[in-house]
Amino acid sequence: MKHFVVTLPIINKEINQQVRPDHLAYMVALEEKGQIFAKGRFVDGSGGMVIYRAETIEEAEELATRDPYVIHGARSCEIREWFIVEKGREYE
């Protein structure tokens, strides 16, 4: 399983507030399926980040673009594969 970092900068604060409950419900559903490694907001209020677990970048893109924040234009998203270096694991 690979990890993909998705940054979600706010582009419309009003829509962001309206869609927040739907976004949170979406995050809970994906967490229950084990598809989220970590998530959280940026302290400066500019947006947030989600680290998805997925097999491919296409799968991660599908998860990210189904987020209500993205669907409704409250936030944009940028997706990057993230290689986690763990103890005893070599860099690729």
XYZ file of C-alpha atoms in Angstrom, residues 2-38:
37
model
C 1.322 3.436 -0.950
C 0.743 6.790 0.733
C -0.372 9.967 -1.033
C -0.283 13.433 0.491
C -3.146 15.679 -0.536
C -2.972 19.359 0.354
C -6.303 21.178 0.399
C -5.902 24.973 0.389
C -9.094 26.950 0.930
C -10.264 28.871 -2.131
C -13.780 29.824 -0.937
C -14.269 30.338 2.820
C -18.068 30.602 2.642
C -18.536 27.326 0.773
C -15.879 25.763 2.997
C -17.992 26.427 6.100
C -21.188 25.172 4.435
C -19.611 21.911 3.253
C -17.545 21.174 6.393
C -20.010 18.650 7.904
C -20.073 16.656 4.650
C -16.268 16.719 4.463
C -15.959 15.454 8.042
C -18.445 12.635 7.383
C -16.455 11.678 4.268
C -13.236 11.566 6.295
C -14.827 9.340 8.967
C -16.115 6.923 6.321
C -12.663 6.626 4.723
C -10.974 6.224 8.120
C -13.307 3.338 8.918
C -12.189 1.672 5.665
C -8.506 2.196 6.533
C -7.943 4.551 3.587
C -6.580 7.443 5.649
C -3.167 7.397 7.320
C -3.431 10.902 8.840
